[in-house]
Each structure stands twice: as C-alpha cells, then as structure tokens.
mmCIF file of N, CA and C in Angstrom:
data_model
loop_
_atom_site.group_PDB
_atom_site.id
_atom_site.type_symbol
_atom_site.label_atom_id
_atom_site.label_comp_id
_atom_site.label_asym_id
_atom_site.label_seq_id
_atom_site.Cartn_x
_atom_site.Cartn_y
_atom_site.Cartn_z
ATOM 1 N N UNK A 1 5.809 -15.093 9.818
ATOM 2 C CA UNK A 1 5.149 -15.438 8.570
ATOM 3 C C UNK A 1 6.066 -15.113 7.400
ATOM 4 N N UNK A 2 5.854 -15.603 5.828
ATOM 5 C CA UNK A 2 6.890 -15.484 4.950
ATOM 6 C C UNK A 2 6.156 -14.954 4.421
ATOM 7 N N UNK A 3 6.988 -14.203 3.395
ATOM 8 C CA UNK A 3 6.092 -13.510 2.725
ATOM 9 C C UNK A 3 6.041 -13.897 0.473
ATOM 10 N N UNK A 4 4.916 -14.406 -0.098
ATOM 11 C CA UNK A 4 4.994 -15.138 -0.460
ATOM 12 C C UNK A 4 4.798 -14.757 -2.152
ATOM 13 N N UNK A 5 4.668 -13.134 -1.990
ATOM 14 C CA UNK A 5 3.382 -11.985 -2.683
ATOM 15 C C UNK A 5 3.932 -10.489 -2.367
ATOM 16 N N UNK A 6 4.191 -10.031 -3.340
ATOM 17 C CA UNK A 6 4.551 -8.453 -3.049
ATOM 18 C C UNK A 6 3.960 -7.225 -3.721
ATOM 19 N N UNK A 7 4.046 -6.677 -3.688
ATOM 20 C CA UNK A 7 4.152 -5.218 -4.970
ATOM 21 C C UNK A 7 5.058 -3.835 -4.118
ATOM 22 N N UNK A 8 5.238 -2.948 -5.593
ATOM 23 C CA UNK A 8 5.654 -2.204 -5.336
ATOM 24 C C UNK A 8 4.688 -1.239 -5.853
ATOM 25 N N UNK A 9 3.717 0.436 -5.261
ATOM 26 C CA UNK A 9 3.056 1.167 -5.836
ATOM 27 C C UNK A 9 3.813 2.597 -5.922
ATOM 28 N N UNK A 10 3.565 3.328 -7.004
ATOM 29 C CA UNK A 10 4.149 4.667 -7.005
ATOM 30 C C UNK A 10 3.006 5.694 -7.026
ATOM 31 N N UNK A 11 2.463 6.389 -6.436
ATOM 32 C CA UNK A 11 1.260 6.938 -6.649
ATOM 33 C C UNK A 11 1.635 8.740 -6.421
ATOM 34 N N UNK A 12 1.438 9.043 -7.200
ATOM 35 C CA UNK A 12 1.289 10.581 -7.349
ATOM 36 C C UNK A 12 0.394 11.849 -6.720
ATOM 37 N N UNK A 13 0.312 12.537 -6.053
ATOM 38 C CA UNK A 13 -1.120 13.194 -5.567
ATOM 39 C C UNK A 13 -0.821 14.533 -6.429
ATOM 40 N N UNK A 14 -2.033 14.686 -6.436
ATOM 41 C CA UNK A 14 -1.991 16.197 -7.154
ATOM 42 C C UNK A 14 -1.471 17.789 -6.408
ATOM 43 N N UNK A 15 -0.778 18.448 -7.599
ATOM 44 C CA UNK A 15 0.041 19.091 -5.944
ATOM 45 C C UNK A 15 -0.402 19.583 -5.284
ATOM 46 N N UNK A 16 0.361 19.562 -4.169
ATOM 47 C CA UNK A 16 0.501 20.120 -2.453
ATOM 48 C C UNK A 16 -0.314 19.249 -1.773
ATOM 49 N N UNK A 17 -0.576 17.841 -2.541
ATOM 50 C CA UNK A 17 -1.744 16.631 -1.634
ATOM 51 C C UNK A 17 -0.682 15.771 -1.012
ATOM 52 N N UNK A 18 0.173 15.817 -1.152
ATOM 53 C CA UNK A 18 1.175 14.178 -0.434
ATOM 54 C C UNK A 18 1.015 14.328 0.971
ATOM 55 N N UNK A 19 0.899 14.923 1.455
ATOM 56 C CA UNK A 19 1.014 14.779 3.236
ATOM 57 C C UNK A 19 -0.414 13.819 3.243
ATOM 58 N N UNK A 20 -1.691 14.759 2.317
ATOM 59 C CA UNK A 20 -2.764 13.862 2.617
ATOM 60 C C UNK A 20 -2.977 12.823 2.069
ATOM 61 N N UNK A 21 -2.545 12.485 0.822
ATOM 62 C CA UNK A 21 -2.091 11.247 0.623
ATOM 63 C C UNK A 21 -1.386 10.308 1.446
ATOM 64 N N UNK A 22 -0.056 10.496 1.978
ATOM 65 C CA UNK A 22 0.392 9.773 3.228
ATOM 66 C C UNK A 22 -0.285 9.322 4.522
ATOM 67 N N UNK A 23 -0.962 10.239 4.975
ATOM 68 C CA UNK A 23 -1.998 10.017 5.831
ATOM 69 C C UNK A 23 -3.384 9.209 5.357
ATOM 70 N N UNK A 24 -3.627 9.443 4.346
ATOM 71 C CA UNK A 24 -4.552 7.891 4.199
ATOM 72 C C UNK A 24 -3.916 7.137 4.129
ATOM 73 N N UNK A 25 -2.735 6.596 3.260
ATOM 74 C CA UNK A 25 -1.731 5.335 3.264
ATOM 75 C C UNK A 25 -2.347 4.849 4.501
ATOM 76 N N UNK A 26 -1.737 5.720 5.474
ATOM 77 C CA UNK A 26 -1.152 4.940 6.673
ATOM 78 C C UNK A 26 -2.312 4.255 7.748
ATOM 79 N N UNK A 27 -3.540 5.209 6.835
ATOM 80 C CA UNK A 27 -4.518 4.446 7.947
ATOM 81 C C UNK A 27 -4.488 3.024 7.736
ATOM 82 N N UNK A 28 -4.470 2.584 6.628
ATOM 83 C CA UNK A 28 -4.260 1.344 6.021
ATOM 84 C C UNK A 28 -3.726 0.466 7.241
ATOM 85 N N UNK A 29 -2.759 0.734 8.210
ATOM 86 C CA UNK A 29 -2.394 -0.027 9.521
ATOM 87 C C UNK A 29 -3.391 0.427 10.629
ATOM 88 N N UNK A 30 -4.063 0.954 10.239
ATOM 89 C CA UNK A 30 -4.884 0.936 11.675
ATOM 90 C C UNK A 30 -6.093 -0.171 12.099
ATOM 91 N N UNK A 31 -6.480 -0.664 12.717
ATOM 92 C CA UNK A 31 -6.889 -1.647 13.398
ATOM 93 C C UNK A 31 -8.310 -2.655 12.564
ATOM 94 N N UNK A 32 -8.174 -2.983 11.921
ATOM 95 C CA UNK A 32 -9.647 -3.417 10.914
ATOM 96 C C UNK A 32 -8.960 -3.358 9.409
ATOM 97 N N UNK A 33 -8.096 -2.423 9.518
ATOM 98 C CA UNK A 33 -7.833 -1.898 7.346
ATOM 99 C C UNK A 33 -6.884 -3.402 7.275
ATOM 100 N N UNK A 34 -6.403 -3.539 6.062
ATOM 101 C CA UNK A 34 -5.342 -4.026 5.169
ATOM 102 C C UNK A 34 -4.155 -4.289 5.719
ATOM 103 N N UNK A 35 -3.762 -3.280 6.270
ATOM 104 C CA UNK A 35 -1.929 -3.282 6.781
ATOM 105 C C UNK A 35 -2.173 -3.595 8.106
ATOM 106 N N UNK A 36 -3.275 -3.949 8.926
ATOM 107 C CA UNK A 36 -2.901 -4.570 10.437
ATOM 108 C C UNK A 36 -3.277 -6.268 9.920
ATOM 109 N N UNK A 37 -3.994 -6.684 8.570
ATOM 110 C CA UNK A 37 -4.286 -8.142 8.683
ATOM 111 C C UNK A 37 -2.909 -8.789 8.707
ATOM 112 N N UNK A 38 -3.676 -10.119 9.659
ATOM 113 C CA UNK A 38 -2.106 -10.967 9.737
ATOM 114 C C UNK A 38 -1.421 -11.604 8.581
ATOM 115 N N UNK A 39 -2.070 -11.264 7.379
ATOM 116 C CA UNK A 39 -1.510 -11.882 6.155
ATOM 117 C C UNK A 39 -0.764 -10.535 5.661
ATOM 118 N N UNK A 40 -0.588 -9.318 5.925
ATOM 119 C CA UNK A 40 0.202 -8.629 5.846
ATOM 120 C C UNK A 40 1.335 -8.387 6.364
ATOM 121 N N UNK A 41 2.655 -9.108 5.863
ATOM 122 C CA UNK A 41 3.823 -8.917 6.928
ATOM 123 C C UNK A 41 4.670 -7.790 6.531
ATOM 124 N N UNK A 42 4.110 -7.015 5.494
ATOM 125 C CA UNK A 42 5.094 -5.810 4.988
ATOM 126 C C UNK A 42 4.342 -4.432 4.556
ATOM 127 N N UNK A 43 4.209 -3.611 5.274
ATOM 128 C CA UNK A 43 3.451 -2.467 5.132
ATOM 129 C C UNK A 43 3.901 -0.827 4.882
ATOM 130 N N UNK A 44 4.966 -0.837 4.067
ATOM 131 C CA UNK A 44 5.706 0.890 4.097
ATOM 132 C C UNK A 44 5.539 1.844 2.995
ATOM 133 N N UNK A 45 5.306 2.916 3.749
ATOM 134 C CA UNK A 45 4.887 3.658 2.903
ATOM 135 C C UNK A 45 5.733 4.931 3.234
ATOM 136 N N UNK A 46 6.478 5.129 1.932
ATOM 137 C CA UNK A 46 7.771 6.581 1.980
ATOM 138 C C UNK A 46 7.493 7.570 0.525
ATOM 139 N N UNK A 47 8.249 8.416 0.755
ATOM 140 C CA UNK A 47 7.961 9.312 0.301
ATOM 141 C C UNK A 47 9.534 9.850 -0.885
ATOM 142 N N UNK A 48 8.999 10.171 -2.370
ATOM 143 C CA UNK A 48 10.262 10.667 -2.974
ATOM 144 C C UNK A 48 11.278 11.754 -2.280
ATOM 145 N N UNK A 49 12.543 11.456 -2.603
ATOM 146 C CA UNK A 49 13.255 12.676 -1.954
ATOM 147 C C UNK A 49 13.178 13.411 -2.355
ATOM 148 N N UNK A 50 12.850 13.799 -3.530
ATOM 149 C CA UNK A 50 13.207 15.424 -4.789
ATOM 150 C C UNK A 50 11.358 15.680 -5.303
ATOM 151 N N UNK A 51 10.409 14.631 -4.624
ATOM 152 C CA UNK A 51 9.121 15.481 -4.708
ATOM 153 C C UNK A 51 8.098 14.785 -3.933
ATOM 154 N N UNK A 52 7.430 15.657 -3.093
ATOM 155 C CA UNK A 52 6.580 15.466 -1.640
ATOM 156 C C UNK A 52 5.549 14.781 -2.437
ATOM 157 N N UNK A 53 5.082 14.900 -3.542
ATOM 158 C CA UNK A 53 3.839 14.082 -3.580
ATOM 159 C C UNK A 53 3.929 13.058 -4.611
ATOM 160 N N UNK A 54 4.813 12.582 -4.818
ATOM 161 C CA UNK A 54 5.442 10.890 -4.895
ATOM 162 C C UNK A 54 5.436 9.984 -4.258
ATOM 163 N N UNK A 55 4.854 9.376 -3.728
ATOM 164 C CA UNK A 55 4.420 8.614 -2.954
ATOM 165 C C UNK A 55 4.476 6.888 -2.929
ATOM 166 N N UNK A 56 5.998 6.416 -2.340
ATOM 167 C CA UNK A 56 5.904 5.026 -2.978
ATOM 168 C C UNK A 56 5.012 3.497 -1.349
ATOM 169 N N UNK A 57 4.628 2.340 -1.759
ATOM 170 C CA UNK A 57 3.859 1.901 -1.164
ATOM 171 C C UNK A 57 4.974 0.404 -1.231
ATOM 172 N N UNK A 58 5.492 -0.541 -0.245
ATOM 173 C CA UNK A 58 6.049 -1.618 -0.725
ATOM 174 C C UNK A 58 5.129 -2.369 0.425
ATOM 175 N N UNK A 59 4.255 -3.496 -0.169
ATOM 176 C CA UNK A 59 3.796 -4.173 0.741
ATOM 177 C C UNK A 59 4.208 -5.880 0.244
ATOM 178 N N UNK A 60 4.063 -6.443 1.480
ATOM 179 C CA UNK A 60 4.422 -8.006 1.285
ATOM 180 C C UNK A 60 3.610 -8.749 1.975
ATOM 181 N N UNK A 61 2.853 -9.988 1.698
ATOM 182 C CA UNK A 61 1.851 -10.761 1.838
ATOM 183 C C UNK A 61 1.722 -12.275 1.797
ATOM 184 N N UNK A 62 1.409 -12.874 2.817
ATOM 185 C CA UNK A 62 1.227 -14.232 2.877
ATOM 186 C C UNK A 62 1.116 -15.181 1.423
ATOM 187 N N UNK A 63 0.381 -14.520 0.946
ATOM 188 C CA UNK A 63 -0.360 -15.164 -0.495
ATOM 189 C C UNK A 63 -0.311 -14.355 -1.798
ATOM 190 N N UNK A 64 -0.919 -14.128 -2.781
ATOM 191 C CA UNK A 64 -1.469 -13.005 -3.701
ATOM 192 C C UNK A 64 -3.154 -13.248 -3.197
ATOM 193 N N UNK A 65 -3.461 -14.419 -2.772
ATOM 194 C CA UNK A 65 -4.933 -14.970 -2.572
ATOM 195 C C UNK A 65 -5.076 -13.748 -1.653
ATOM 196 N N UNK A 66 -4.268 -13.884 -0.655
ATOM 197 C CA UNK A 66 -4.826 -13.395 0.677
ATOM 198 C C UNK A 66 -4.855 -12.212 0.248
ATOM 199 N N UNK A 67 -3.654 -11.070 -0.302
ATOM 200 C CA UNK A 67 -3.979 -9.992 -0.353
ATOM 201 C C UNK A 67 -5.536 -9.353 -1.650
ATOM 202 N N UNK A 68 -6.044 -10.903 -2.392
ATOM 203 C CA UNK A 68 -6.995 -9.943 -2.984
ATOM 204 C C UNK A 68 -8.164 -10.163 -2.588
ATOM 205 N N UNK A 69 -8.047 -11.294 -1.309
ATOM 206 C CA UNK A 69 -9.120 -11.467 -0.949
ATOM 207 C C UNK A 69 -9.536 -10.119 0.501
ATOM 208 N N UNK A 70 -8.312 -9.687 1.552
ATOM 209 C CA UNK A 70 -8.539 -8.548 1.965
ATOM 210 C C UNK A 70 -8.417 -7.654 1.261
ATOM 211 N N UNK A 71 -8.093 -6.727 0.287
ATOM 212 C CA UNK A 71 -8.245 -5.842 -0.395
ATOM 213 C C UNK A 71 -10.197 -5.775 -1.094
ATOM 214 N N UNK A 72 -10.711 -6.962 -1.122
ATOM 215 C CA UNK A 72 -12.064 -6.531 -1.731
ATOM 216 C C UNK A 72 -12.932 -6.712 -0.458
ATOM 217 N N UNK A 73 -12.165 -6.709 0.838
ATOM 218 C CA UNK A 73 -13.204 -5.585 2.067
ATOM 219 C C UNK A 73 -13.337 -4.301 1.886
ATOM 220 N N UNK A 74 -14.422 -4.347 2.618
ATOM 221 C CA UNK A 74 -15.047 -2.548 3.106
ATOM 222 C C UNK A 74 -13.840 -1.811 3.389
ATOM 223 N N UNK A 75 -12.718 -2.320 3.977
ATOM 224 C CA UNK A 75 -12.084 -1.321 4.463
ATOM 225 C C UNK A 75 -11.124 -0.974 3.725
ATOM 226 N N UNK A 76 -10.780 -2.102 2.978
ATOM 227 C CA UNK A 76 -10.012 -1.235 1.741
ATOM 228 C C UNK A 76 -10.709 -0.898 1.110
ATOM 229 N N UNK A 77 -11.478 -0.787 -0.070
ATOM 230 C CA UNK A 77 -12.506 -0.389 -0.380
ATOM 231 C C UNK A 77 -12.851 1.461 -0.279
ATOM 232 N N UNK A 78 -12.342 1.370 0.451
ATOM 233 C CA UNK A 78 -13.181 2.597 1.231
ATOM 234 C C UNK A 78 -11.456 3.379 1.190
ATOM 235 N N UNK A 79 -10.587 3.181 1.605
ATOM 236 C CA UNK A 79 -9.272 3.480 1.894
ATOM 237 C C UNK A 79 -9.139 3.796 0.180
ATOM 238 N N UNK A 80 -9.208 3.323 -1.070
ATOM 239 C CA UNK A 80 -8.862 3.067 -2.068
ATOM 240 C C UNK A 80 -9.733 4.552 -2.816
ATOM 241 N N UNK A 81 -11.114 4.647 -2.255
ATOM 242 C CA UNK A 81 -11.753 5.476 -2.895
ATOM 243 C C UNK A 81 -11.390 6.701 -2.318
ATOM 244 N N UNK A 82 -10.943 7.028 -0.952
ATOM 245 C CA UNK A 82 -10.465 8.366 -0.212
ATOM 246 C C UNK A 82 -9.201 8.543 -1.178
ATOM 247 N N UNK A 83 -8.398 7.486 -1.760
ATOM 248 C CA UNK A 83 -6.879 7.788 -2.424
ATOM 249 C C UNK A 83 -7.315 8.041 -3.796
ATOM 250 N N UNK A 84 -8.499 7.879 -4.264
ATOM 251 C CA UNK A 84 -8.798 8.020 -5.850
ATOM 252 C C UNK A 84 -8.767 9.442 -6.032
ATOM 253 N N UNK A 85 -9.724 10.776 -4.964
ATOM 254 C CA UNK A 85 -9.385 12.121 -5.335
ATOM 255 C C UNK A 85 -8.290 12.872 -5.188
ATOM 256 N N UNK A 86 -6.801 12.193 -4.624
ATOM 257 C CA UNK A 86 -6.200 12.960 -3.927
ATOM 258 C C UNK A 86 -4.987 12.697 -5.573
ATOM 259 N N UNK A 87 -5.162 11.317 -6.447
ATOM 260 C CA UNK A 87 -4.252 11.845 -7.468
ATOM 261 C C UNK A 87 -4.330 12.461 -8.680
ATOM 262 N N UNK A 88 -3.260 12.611 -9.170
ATOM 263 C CA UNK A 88 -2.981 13.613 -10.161
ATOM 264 C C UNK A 88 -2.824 12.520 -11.425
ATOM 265 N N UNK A 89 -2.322 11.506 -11.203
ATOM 266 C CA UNK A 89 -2.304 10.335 -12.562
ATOM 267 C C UNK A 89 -3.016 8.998 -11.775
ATOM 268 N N UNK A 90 -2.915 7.730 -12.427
ATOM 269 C CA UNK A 90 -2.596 6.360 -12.526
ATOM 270 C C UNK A 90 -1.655 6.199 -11.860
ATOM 271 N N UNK A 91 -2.225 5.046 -10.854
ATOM 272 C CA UNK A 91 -0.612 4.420 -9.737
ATOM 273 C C UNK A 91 -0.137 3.652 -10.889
ATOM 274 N N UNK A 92 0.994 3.404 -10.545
ATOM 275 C CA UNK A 92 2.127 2.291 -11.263
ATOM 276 C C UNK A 92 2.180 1.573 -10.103
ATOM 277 N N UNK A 93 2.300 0.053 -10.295
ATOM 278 C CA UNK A 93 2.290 -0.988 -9.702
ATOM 279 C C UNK A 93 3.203 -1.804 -10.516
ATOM 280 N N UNK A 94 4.076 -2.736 -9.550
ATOM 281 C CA UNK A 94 5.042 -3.825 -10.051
ATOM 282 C C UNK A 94 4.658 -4.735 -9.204
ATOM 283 N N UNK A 95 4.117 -6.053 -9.537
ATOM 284 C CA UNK A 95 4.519 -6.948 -8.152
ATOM 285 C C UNK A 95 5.185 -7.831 -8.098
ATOM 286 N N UNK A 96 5.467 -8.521 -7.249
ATOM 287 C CA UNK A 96 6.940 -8.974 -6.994
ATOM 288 C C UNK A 96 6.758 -10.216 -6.551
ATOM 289 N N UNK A 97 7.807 -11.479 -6.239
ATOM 290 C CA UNK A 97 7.826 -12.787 -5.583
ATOM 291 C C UNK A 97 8.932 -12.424 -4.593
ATOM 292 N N UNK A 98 9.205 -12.183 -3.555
ATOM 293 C CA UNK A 98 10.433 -11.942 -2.736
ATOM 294 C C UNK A 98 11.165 -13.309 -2.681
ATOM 295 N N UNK A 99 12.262 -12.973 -2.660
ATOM 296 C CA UNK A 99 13.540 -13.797 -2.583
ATOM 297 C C UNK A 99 13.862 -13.401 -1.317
ATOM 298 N N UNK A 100 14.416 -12.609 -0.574
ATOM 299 C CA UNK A 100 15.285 -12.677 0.693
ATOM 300 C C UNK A 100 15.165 -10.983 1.156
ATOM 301 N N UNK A 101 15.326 -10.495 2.356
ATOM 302 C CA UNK A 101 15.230 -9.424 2.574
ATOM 303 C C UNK A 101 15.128 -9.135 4.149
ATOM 304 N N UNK A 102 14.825 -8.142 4.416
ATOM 305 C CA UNK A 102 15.007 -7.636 5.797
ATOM 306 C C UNK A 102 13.702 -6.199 6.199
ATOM 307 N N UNK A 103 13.540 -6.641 6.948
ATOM 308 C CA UNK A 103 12.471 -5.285 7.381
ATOM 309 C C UNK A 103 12.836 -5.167 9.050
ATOM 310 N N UNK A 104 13.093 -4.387 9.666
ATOM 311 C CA UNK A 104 13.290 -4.054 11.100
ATOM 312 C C UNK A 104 12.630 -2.466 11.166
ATOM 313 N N UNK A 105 11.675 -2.519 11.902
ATOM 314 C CA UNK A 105 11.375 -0.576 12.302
ATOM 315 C C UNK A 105 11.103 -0.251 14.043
#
C-alpha cells in the first residue's frame, strides 16, 4: 500500500510518565486499535535521546480520509483519552504528504 497521508506527533508526558506513555502508544498496534488497520502502513513510535518523556509518533496512511475516519473509533477514542492524563503539555503535530522513503523493522 502507498502511503498517501502522514504526520509527525511530539507528545510530552509529565515526568517520570514516558515508559507509560510509550506503552499506550504502542497498544495502538494491537489487534482492533489504529496501528494494526490496513490503511495504516506506518506506525513508530521512539523516544527523545536527551529526555525519556519526549515522545515522538511518525505515522503514514492510505488517505487523510482513512486515517480520520479510523481515528473517530472506539478504539482510538479510548487510546487518545488513556494519553490525555499521562501529559504534561499539548502534542505538536505536523502532517505531512510523503514523497519517497523507506521503513524496514
């Protein structure tokens, strides 16, 4: 699949939360959420080098349709409100049109 739709998120947790912050991210790929739909072909989620609860998100998507039409399921939904107590500010979001790139994991 191409990917057609991007963003980039920076999200902050309040300190000593990034591990649990990361760990919700990631449910996001588990079987029903956001990051296993097949309109999701780009799902990573890493972490600043110089501070644990920096938290960056790069996802890539069939559409912008598709990603706002799964994002206003239950399961994000629900994923979105577990990440609302864990920060310390406002995510920053950029999104993007991809041109060319590579993902292998």
């Amino acid at each position: 699949m191409t990917v057609n739709y991007g963003f980039a998120a920076t999200l902050t947790a309040r300190p000593g939360l990034g591990d649990r912050l990361v760990d919700v991210l990631l449910t996001g790929l588990d079987e029903g959420s956001p990051g296993a739909s097949e309109h999701c072909v780009v799902y990573l989620v890493s972490r600043s080098a110089s501070d644990p609860d920096v938290v960056n998100v790069i996802e890539g998507w069939t559409s912008e349709e598709d990603h706002h039409r799964i994002f206003a399921g239950q399961a994000a939904r629900d994923i979105v409100a577990r990440i609302g107590g864990l920060l310390a500010k406002e995510s920053e979001y950029a999104d993007h049109v991809p041109v060319r790139g590579k993902a292998a994991f």
